[in-house]
One Martini backbone bead per residue (centre of mass of N, CA, C, O) as a GRO file, in nm:
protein
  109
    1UNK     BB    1   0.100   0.033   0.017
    2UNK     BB    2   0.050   0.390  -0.022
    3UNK     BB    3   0.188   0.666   0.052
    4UNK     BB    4   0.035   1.005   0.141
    5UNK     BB    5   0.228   1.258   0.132
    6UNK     BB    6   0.070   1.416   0.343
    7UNK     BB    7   0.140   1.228   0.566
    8UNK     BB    8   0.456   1.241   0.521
    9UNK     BB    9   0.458   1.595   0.548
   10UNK     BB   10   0.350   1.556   0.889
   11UNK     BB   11   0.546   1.376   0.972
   12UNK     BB   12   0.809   1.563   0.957
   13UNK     BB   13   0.685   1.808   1.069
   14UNK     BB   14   0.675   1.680   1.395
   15UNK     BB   15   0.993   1.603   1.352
   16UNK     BB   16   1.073   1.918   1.346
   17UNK     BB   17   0.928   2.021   1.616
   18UNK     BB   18   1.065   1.802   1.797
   19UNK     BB   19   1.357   1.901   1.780
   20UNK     BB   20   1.333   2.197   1.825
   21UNK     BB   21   1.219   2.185   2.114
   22UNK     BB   22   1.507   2.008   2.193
   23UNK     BB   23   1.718   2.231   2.079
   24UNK     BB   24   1.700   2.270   1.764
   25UNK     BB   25   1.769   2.565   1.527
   26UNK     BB   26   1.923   2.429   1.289
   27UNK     BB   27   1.898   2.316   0.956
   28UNK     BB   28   2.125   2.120   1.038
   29UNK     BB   29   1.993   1.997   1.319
   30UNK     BB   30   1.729   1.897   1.177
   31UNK     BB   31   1.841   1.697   1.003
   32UNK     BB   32   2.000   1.493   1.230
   33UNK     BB   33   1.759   1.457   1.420
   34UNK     BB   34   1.569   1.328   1.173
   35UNK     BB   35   1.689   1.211   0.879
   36UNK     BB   36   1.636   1.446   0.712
   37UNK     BB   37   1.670   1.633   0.442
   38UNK     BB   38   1.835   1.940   0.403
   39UNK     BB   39   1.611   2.034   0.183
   40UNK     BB   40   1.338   1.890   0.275
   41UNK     BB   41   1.358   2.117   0.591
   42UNK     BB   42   1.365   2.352   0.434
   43UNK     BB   43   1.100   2.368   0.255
   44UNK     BB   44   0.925   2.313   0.457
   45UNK     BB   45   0.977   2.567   0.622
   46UNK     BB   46   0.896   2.729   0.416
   47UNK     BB   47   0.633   2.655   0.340
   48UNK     BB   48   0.525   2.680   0.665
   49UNK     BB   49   0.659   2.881   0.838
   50UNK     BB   50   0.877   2.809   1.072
   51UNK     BB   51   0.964   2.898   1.383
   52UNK     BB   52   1.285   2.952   1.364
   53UNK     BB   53   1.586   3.052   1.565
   54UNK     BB   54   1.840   3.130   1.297
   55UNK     BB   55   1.864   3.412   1.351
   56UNK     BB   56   1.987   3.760   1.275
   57UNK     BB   57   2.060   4.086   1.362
   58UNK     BB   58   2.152   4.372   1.150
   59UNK     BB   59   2.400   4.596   1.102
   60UNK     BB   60   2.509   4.893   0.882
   61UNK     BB   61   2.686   5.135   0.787
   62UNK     BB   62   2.633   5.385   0.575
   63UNK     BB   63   2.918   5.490   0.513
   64UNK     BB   64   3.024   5.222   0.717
   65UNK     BB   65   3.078   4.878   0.606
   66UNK     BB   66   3.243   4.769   0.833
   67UNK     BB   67   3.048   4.871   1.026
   68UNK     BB   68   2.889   4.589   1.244
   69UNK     BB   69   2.586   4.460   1.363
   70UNK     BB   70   2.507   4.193   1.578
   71UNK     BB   71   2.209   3.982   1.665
   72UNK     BB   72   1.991   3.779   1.817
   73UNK     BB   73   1.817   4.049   1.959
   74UNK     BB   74   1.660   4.314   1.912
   75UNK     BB   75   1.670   4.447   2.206
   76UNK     BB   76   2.013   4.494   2.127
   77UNK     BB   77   1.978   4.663   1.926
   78UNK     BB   78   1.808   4.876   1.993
   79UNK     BB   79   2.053   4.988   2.213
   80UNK     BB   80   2.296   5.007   2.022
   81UNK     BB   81   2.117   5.217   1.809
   82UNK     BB   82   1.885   5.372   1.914
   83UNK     BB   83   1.602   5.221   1.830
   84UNK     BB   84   1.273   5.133   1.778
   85UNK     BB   85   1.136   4.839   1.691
   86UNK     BB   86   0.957   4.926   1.500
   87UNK     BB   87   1.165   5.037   1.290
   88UNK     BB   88   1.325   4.803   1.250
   89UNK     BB   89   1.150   4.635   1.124
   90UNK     BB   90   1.031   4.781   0.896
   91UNK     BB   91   1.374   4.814   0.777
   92UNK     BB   92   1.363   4.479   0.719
   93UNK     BB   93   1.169   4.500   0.467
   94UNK     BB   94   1.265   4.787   0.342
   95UNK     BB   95   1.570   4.853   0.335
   96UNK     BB   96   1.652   5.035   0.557
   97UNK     BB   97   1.686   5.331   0.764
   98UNK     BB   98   1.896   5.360   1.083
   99UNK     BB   99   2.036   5.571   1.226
  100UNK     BB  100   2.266   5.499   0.946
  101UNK     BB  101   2.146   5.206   0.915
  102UNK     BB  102   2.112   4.896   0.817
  103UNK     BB  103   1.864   4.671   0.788
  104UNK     BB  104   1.909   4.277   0.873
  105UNK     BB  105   1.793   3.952   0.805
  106UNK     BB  106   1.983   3.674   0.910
  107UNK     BB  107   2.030   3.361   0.780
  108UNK     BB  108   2.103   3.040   0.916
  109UNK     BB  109   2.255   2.693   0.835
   0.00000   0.00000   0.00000
């Protein structure tokens, strides 16, 4: 008998989050956590939008490219460059600019 794509898809994706629950966070330990292909838990994650800590916020300075500010929280970031998290959200979003900084969410794999 034939398995249901759909049935395979939903246990990965419990396979992924029950790994997440357990402490691993990026898509390099949930492939190796699951047994899942490293290609088809990246596909999973983007497809379903699971929620996993793996990125982390950067600023890059507008003048000079080489002065950088990365933080796993944004609340870090925004104390260490005076700015509003709401700013701070919306210029990652549209790529813009706060307080003189480039702002970007940058994912890990």
């Amino acid at each position: 008998m034939k398995q249901d794509p759909k049935q395979g898809e939903r246990e990965d994706i419990k396979a992924i989050r029950q790994a997440h629950k357990h402490g691993k966070h990026t898509l390099r330990e949930l492939a190796d956590s699951t047994a899942i292909e490293l290609n088809r838990v990246k596909d999973l994650v983007h497809k379903y939008s699971l929620p996993l800590t793996n990125d982390y916020w950067r600023a890059e300075k507008y003048n000079n490219p080489d002065e950088v500010i990365a933080y796993q929280t944004l609340t870090r970031l925004c104390k260490r460059i005076d700015a509003p998290e709401f700013s701070i959200r919306q210029a990652s979003m549209s790529n813009g600019i706060v307080n003189g900084y480039y702002i970007s969410r940058v994912p890990k794999v």
